[in-house]
Coordinates of C-alpha atoms (C1' of nucleotides) and ligand atoms in Angstrom, one line a residue:
Chain A
X82 CA 47.7 28.2 50.0
X83 CA 48.2 27.5 46.4
X84 CA 47.4 23.8 46.4
X85 CA 45.0 24.0 49.3
X86 CA 47.3 22.6 51.9
X87 CA 48.8 24.6 54.8
X88 CA 52.1 22.7 55.1
X89 CA 54.7 21.1 53.0
X90 CA 54.6 17.9 55.1
X91 CA 53.3 14.8 53.2
X92 CA 52.9 16.7 49.9
X93 CA 54.2 15.1 46.8
X94 CA 57.4 16.8 45.7
X95 CA 55.9 18.3 42.5
X96 CA 53.0 19.9 44.4
X97 CA 55.5 21.3 46.9
X98 CA 57.6 22.7 44.1
X99 CA 54.6 24.3 42.5
X100 CA 53.7 26.0 45.8
X101 CA 57.3 27.3 46.1
X102 CA 57.1 28.5 42.5
X103 CA 53.8 30.3 43.2
X104 CA 55.4 32.0 46.3
X105 CA 58.4 33.1 44.2
X106 CA 56.1 34.6 41.6
X107 CA 54.1 36.4 44.1
X108 CA 57.2 38.0 45.6
X109 CA 58.4 38.9 42.1
X110 CA 55.1 40.4 41.1
X111 CA 54.7 37.9 38.3
X112 CA 51.6 35.9 37.5
X113 CA 51.8 32.1 37.5
X114 CA 48.8 31.6 35.4
X115 CA 47.0 28.3 34.9
X116 CA 48.8 27.7 31.6
X117 CA 52.2 28.4 33.0
X118 CA 51.4 26.3 36.0
X119 CA 50.4 23.4 33.8
X120 CA 53.6 23.7 31.8
X121 CA 55.7 23.9 34.9
X122 CA 54.0 20.8 36.3
X123 CA 54.7 18.9 33.2
X124 CA 58.4 19.8 33.3
X125 CA 58.6 18.9 37.0
X126 CA 56.8 15.6 36.6
X127 CA 59.4 14.4 34.1
X128 CA 62.5 12.6 35.3
X129 CA 64.4 13.8 32.2
X130 CA 64.6 17.1 30.4
X131 CA 61.7 17.6 28.0
X132 CA 61.8 19.2 24.6
X133 CA 59.3 21.9 23.8
X134 CA 57.4 19.7 21.4
X135 CA 57.3 16.7 23.8
X136 CA 55.9 19.2 26.3
X137 CA 53.4 20.4 23.7
X138 CA 52.2 16.9 23.1
X139 CA 51.6 16.4 26.8
X140 CA 50.0 19.8 27.2
X141 CA 47.5 19.0 24.4
X142 CA 45.8 16.4 26.7
X143 CA 44.6 19.3 28.9
X144 CA 44.6 22.0 26.3
X145 CA 43.6 20.7 22.9
X146 CA 44.2 23.9 21.1
X147 CA 47.8 24.3 22.2
X148 CA 50.3 25.3 19.6
X149 CA 54.1 26.0 19.6
X150 CA 53.7 29.6 20.8
X151 CA 51.6 28.4 23.7
X152 CA 54.4 26.3 25.2
X153 CA 57.2 28.6 24.2
X154 CA 55.6 31.6 25.8
X155 CA 55.1 29.7 29.0
X156 CA 58.7 28.4 28.9
X157 CA 60.0 31.9 28.4
X158 CA 58.2 33.1 31.4
X159 CA 59.4 30.1 33.5
X160 CA 63.0 30.7 32.4
X161 CA 62.8 34.4 33.3
X162 CA 61.5 33.6 36.7
X163 CA 64.3 31.1 37.2
X164 CA 61.9 28.2 37.7
X165 CA 63.3 26.1 34.9
X166 CA 66.6 25.9 33.0
X167 CA 67.3 25.1 29.4
X168 CA 69.7 22.3 28.6
X169 CA 71.4 23.6 25.4
X170 CA 72.9 20.4 24.3
X171 CA 69.5 18.7 24.3
X172 CA 67.3 21.6 23.4
X173 CA 65.3 20.6 26.4
X174 CA 64.0 22.1 29.7
X175 CA 64.2 20.9 33.2
X176 CA 63.0 22.3 36.6
X177 CA 65.5 24.2 38.7
X178 CA 66.4 22.1 41.8
X179 CA 66.9 25.2 43.9
X180 CA 63.4 26.3 43.7
X181 CA 61.8 25.7 47.1
X182 CA 65.1 25.1 48.8
X183 CA 64.3 28.0 51.1
X184 CA 67.9 29.1 50.7
X185 CA 66.8 32.6 51.1
X186 CA 68.9 34.1 48.3
X187 CA 66.3 35.4 46.0
X188 CA 68.1 35.0 42.7
X189 CA 65.1 35.8 40.7
X190 CA 67.0 34.5 37.7
X191 CA 70.1 32.7 36.5
X192 CA 72.0 31.4 39.4
X193 CA 75.2 29.7 38.5
X194 CA 74.6 26.0 37.7
X195 CA 76.1 23.1 35.8
X196 CA 74.4 20.1 34.2
X197 CA 75.6 16.5 34.2
X198 CA 73.9 14.6 31.5
X199 CA 74.1 10.8 31.3
X200 CA 74.4 9.8 27.6
X201 CA 73.2 6.3 28.5
X202 CA 70.0 6.8 30.6
X203 CA 69.4 10.5 29.9
X204 CA 69.4 11.4 33.6
X205 CA 70.3 15.0 34.1
X206 CA 71.6 16.4 37.4
X207 CA 71.9 20.0 38.3
X208 CA 74.9 21.1 40.3
X209 CA 75.6 24.5 41.8
X210 CA 79.3 24.1 42.3
X211 CA 81.0 27.2 43.7
X212 CA 84.5 26.2 42.7
X213 CA 83.5 25.8 39.0
X214 CA 81.6 29.0 39.0
X215 CA 84.6 30.8 40.6
X216 CA 87.2 29.4 38.3
X217 CA 85.1 30.4 35.4
X218 CA 84.6 33.9 36.7
X219 CA 88.4 34.2 37.0
X220 CA 89.1 33.0 33.6
X221 CA 86.5 35.2 32.0
X222 CA 87.8 38.3 33.9
X223 CA 91.4 37.5 32.8
X224 CA 90.2 37.5 29.2
X225 CA 88.8 41.0 29.7
X226 CA 85.2 39.8 29.4
X227 CA 82.3 40.7 31.5
X228 CA 80.1 37.7 32.1
X229 CA 76.4 37.8 32.2
X230 CA 75.4 34.1 31.8
X231 CA 77.2 30.8 31.7
X232 CA 76.2 27.5 30.2
X233 CA 78.1 24.5 31.7
X234 CA 77.0 21.1 30.5
X235 CA 78.9 17.9 30.9
X236 CA 78.0 14.7 28.9
X237 CA 79.1 11.5 30.4
X238 CA 77.9 8.5 32.4
X239 CA 76.1 8.6 35.7
X240 CA 77.3 6.4 38.5
X241 CA 74.7 3.7 37.8
X242 CA 75.4 3.5 34.1
X243 CA 79.2 3.6 34.5
X244 CA 79.0 0.9 37.2
X245 CA 77.1 -1.5 35.0
X246 CA 79.1 -1.1 31.8
X247 CA 82.5 0.1 33.2
Chain B
X183 CA 102.9 20.4 0.8
X184 CA 99.2 20.9 0.8
X185 CA 99.0 24.4 -0.3
X186 CA 102.1 24.3 -2.3
X187 CA 104.4 26.2 0.0
X188 CA 107.2 24.6 1.9
X189 CA 107.1 26.8 5.0
X190 CA 104.7 28.5 7.2
X191 CA 106.4 31.9 6.9
X192 CA 104.5 34.5 5.1
X193 CA 101.4 32.4 4.6
X194 CA 98.0 33.9 5.4
X195 CA 96.7 32.4 8.7
X196 CA 93.8 30.5 7.0
X197 CA 96.2 28.8 4.6
X198 CA 98.5 27.9 7.5
X199 CA 95.6 26.4 9.5
X200 CA 94.5 24.4 6.5
X201 CA 97.9 22.9 6.1
X202 CA 98.0 22.1 9.8
X203 CA 94.6 20.5 9.4
X204 CA 95.8 18.4 6.5
X205 CA 98.8 17.2 8.5
X206 CA 96.5 16.3 11.4
X207 CA 94.3 14.3 9.2
X208 CA 97.2 12.5 7.6
X209 CA 98.5 11.4 11.0
X210 CA 94.9 10.3 11.9
X211 CA 94.4 8.4 8.7
X212 CA 91.5 10.6 7.8
X213 CA 90.8 12.1 4.5
X214 CA 90.5 15.9 4.2
X215 CA 88.7 15.9 0.9
X216 CA 88.1 18.9 -1.3
X217 CA 84.6 19.4 0.1
X218 CA 85.8 19.2 3.7
X219 CA 88.6 21.5 3.0
X220 CA 86.3 24.0 1.4
X221 CA 83.9 23.9 4.4
X222 CA 86.8 24.2 6.8
X223 CA 88.2 27.2 4.9
X224 CA 84.8 28.9 5.1
X225 CA 84.6 28.4 8.8
X226 CA 88.2 29.6 9.3
X227 CA 87.7 32.7 7.1
X228 CA 84.8 33.9 9.2
X229 CA 85.5 36.2 12.2
X230 CA 82.4 34.9 13.9
X231 CA 80.9 31.5 14.4
X232 CA 78.8 30.5 11.4
X233 CA 75.6 28.5 11.3
X234 CA 75.3 25.5 9.1
X235 CA 72.9 27.3 6.7
X236 CA 75.1 30.4 6.4
X237 CA 77.9 28.1 5.6
X238 CA 75.7 26.3 3.0
X239 CA 75.0 29.6 1.3
X240 CA 78.7 30.4 1.0
X241 CA 79.5 26.9 -0.1
X242 CA 77.0 27.2 -2.9
X243 CA 79.2 29.7 -4.6
X244 CA 81.7 27.0 -5.3
X245 CA 79.4 24.0 -5.3
X246 CA 76.0 24.9 -6.7
X247 CA 74.4 21.6 -5.9
X248 CA 75.2 21.8 -2.2
X249 CA 72.3 20.9 0.2
X250 CA 72.0 20.6 4.0
X251 CA 73.5 17.1 4.2
X252 CA 76.5 18.3 2.2
X253 CA 77.5 20.7 4.9
X254 CA 76.4 18.7 7.9
X255 CA 78.5 15.7 6.8
X256 CA 81.5 17.9 6.4
X257 CA 80.9 19.5 9.7
X258 CA 80.6 16.1 11.4
X259 CA 83.9 15.1 10.0
X260 CA 85.6 18.3 11.1
X261 CA 84.1 18.0 14.6
X262 CA 85.3 14.4 14.9
X263 CA 88.8 15.5 13.9
X264 CA 88.8 18.3 16.4
X265 CA 89.3 20.9 13.7
X266 CA 86.3 22.9 14.6
X267 CA 83.9 23.2 17.6
X268 CA 80.2 23.7 17.8
X269 CA 78.9 26.7 19.9
X270 CA 75.8 25.2 21.3
X271 CA 74.2 28.5 22.4
X272 CA 74.5 29.8 18.8
X273 CA 74.0 26.6 16.8
X274 CA 77.1 27.7 15.0
X275 CA 80.6 26.4 14.3
X276 CA 84.0 27.9 14.7
X277 CA 87.6 26.8 14.0
X278 CA 89.6 25.4 16.9
X279 CA 92.3 27.8 17.8
X280 CA 94.7 25.1 18.9
X281 CA 95.0 23.5 15.5
X282 CA 98.4 24.3 14.2
X283 CA 99.7 25.4 17.5
X284 CA 102.4 22.8 17.3
X285 CA 101.7 21.9 20.9
X286 CA 102.5 18.3 20.2
X287 CA 99.6 16.9 22.3
X288 CA 97.7 15.0 19.6
X289 CA 94.3 15.3 21.1
X290 CA 92.6 14.1 18.0
X291 CA 89.3 15.3 19.4
X292 CA 87.6 17.2 22.1
X293 CA 90.3 19.0 24.1
X294 CA 88.8 21.0 27.1
X295 CA 87.8 24.4 26.0
X296 CA 85.5 27.3 26.9
X297 CA 83.9 29.9 24.8
X298 CA 83.4 33.6 25.6
X299 CA 80.7 35.1 23.4
X300 CA 80.1 38.8 23.2
X301 CA 76.4 39.5 23.0
X302 CA 77.1 42.9 21.5
X303 CA 79.5 42.3 18.6
X304 CA 79.3 38.5 18.4
X305 CA 83.0 38.0 18.8
X306 CA 83.7 34.5 20.2
X307 CA 86.9 33.7 21.9
X308 CA 88.1 30.1 22.7
X309 CA 89.9 29.5 26.0
X310 CA 91.6 26.4 27.2
X311 CA 91.7 27.3 30.9
X312 CA 93.1 24.6 33.0
X313 CA 91.7 25.8 36.3
X314 CA 88.1 25.7 34.9
X315 CA 88.6 22.2 33.4
X316 CA 90.1 20.9 36.6
X317 CA 87.3 22.4 38.8
X318 CA 84.8 20.8 36.5
X319 CA 86.5 17.4 36.6
X320 CA 86.5 17.5 40.4
X321 CA 82.8 18.5 40.6
X322 CA 81.8 15.9 38.1
X323 CA 83.7 13.2 39.9
X324 CA 82.2 14.2 43.3
X325 CA 78.8 13.6 41.8
X326 CA 79.8 10.1 40.7
X327 CA 79.8 10.9 37.0
X328 CA 82.3 10.0 34.4
X329 CA 82.8 12.9 32.1
X330 CA 83.3 12.4 28.4
X331 CA 82.7 15.9 27.0
X332 CA 82.0 19.3 28.4
X333 CA 80.3 22.4 27.0
X334 CA 81.3 25.6 28.7
X335 CA 80.0 28.8 27.1
X336 CA 79.8 32.2 28.6
X337 CA 77.7 35.0 27.2
X338 CA 78.8 38.5 28.1
X339 CA 80.6 41.6 26.8
X340 CA 84.1 41.6 25.4
X341 CA 86.6 44.2 26.6
X342 CA 85.9 46.5 23.7
X343 CA 82.1 46.5 24.0
X344 CA 82.2 46.7 27.8
X345 CA 84.6 49.6 27.6
X346 CA 82.4 51.6 25.3
X347 CA 79.1 51.2 27.0
X348 CA 80.1 50.3 30.6
Chain C
dG20 C1' 85.0 -9.8 -12.6
dT21 C1' 82.5 -9.5 -7.3
dG22 C1' 82.2 -7.5 -3.1
dC23 C1' 83.2 -3.9 0.1
dT24 C1' 84.0 0.8 1.9
dA25 C1' 84.1 5.7 1.9
dC26 C1' 82.4 9.8 -0.1
dC27 C1' 78.9 12.6 -1.9
dG28 C1' 74.5 14.1 -4.7
dT29 C1' 69.7 14.4 -4.2
dT30 C1' 65.0 14.3 -2.3
dA31 C1' 62.1 14.4 1.4
dT32 C1' 61.2 14.9 6.1
dA33 C1' 61.8 15.7 11.1
dT34 C1' 62.6 18.8 14.9
dA35 C1' 63.1 23.5 17.0
dG36 C1' 61.7 28.2 17.3
dT37 C1' 59.3 32.9 15.8
dA38 C1' 56.5 36.5 13.7
dA39 C1' 52.3 38.6 13.5
dC40 C1' 47.4 39.4 14.2
dG41 C1' 43.4 39.4 17.0
dG42 C1' 40.3 38.5 20.9
dA43 C1' 39.4 38.5 25.8
dC44 C1' 40.2 40.4 30.0
dT45 C1' 41.8 43.7 33.6
dG46 C1' 42.8 47.9 35.7
dC47 C1' 42.8 52.8 35.4
dC48 C1' 41.7 57.5 34.2
dC49 C1' 38.5 60.9 33.0
Chain D
dG137 C1' 29.7 55.1 31.7
dG138 C1' 33.6 55.4 27.5
dG139 C1' 38.2 55.2 26.2
dC140 C1' 42.7 53.3 26.8
dA141 C1' 46.7 50.6 27.9
dG142 C1' 48.7 46.2 29.4
dT143 C1' 48.8 41.3 29.8
dC144 C1' 47.7 36.9 28.4
dC145 C1' 46.7 33.6 25.1
dG146 C1' 44.5 31.4 20.7
dT147 C1' 45.6 31.0 16.0
dT148 C1' 47.9 30.9 11.4
dA149 C1' 51.8 31.0 9.0
dC150 C1' 56.5 30.8 8.6
dT151 C1' 61.7 30.4 9.4
dA152 C1' 65.6 27.9 11.1
dT153 C1' 68.1 23.8 12.3
dA154 C1' 69.0 19.0 11.5
dT155 C1' 68.5 14.2 9.7
dA156 C1' 66.7 9.9 7.1
dA157 C1' 67.0 7.4 3.2
dC158 C1' 68.3 6.1 -1.4
dG159 C1' 71.5 6.0 -5.2
dG160 C1' 75.7 6.7 -7.7
dT161 C1' 80.7 6.6 -8.2
dA162 C1' 85.5 5.7 -7.3
dG163 C1' 89.0 3.0 -5.1
dC164 C1' 90.7 -1.2 -3.4
dA165 C1' 91.0 -6.3 -2.0
dC166 C1' 90.3 -10.8 -3.5
Ligands
LIG133 ZN1 68.8 25.9 39.1
LIG134 ZN1 72.9 6.9 33.4
LIG135 ZN1 89.7 24.0 20.4
LIG136 ZN1 82.0 42.8 21.8

DNA sequence: GTGCTACCGTTATATAGTAACGGACTGCCC
DNA sequence: GGGCAGTCCGTTACTATATAACGGTAGCAC
């Protein structure tokens, strides 16, 4: 398999996600090249969403010649494959939590999702709340719109930060 | 009154909105200065959301020395007062439709709202859908978050553009 | 007067994102 | 084999978006 191990047991989560991503790309007929894999790994290794230029700095360690187009092209690919999402409020990118969930549903891109962003610690949580998605679909339809993609991002305090400060 | 007319009857909508904005600022103890009023007028006059630099170009007609901080400072003020919103997906600004609705509720900033953006014609519609806001509050609370502000933006096709192309 | 605040002009800089060209490689057709 | 198209990526230059920092002015309190 992709990272040389036959099973997901005992693998670090990033490696498991990379394998899942590779499998998804295979099924989609897309090429997860070395560069794209490196960028994806950097996104996944980060606890918090990373901006394109932060990503670029990290990438330069392995790829000294990297420039903005290097990372933006990789990000575009990863977005198209649904392997990462963009957090619009932060101009930053984060791995999709659903990749590798084995949920079967092969949304090759853009499943409905919502982000919760802690303004204190920066932690960003991805939800896939059906009630929110449904309410939004209804409201959009009532307005006569046809929805193609939705951005739902909440800024606030996570449980830990709210507990400490109140 | 602000624009020299005693009543809202027969006034063009932008002038009426400017008067409502002035009244809101008075109540809030904030100063709607000439610069801020000019920027607000430019935002309100536009059919579509305007970027900061588009706004700057227009502003230069009346204020030749205007520079980026000129317009960004005015925009920050208008955002704080809830007179305009930022459309994150477009990095653009649009007037709040609720200003001057005489709804009484004096949300001096950040009422729950959603944007519907037509990718064809650029038309952007502001909703204030309660069901969406409520579903989002519930989901956020279930995740242990405390929400302060939410960005909800839908990209799609408006009725007119969807009807033509299907 | 002094000190303080809010507002704004001005210059420079930081951050985010794209356009455009060209080289390397691959697969395919003839 | 040669030619040709497609994909990927290195590279340069550039556009777009946003902010930092300093200084001046006007109003007001004391
Ligand atoms: Zn996701
Ligand atoms: Zn937190
Ligand atoms: Zn509004
Ligand atoms: Zn339209």
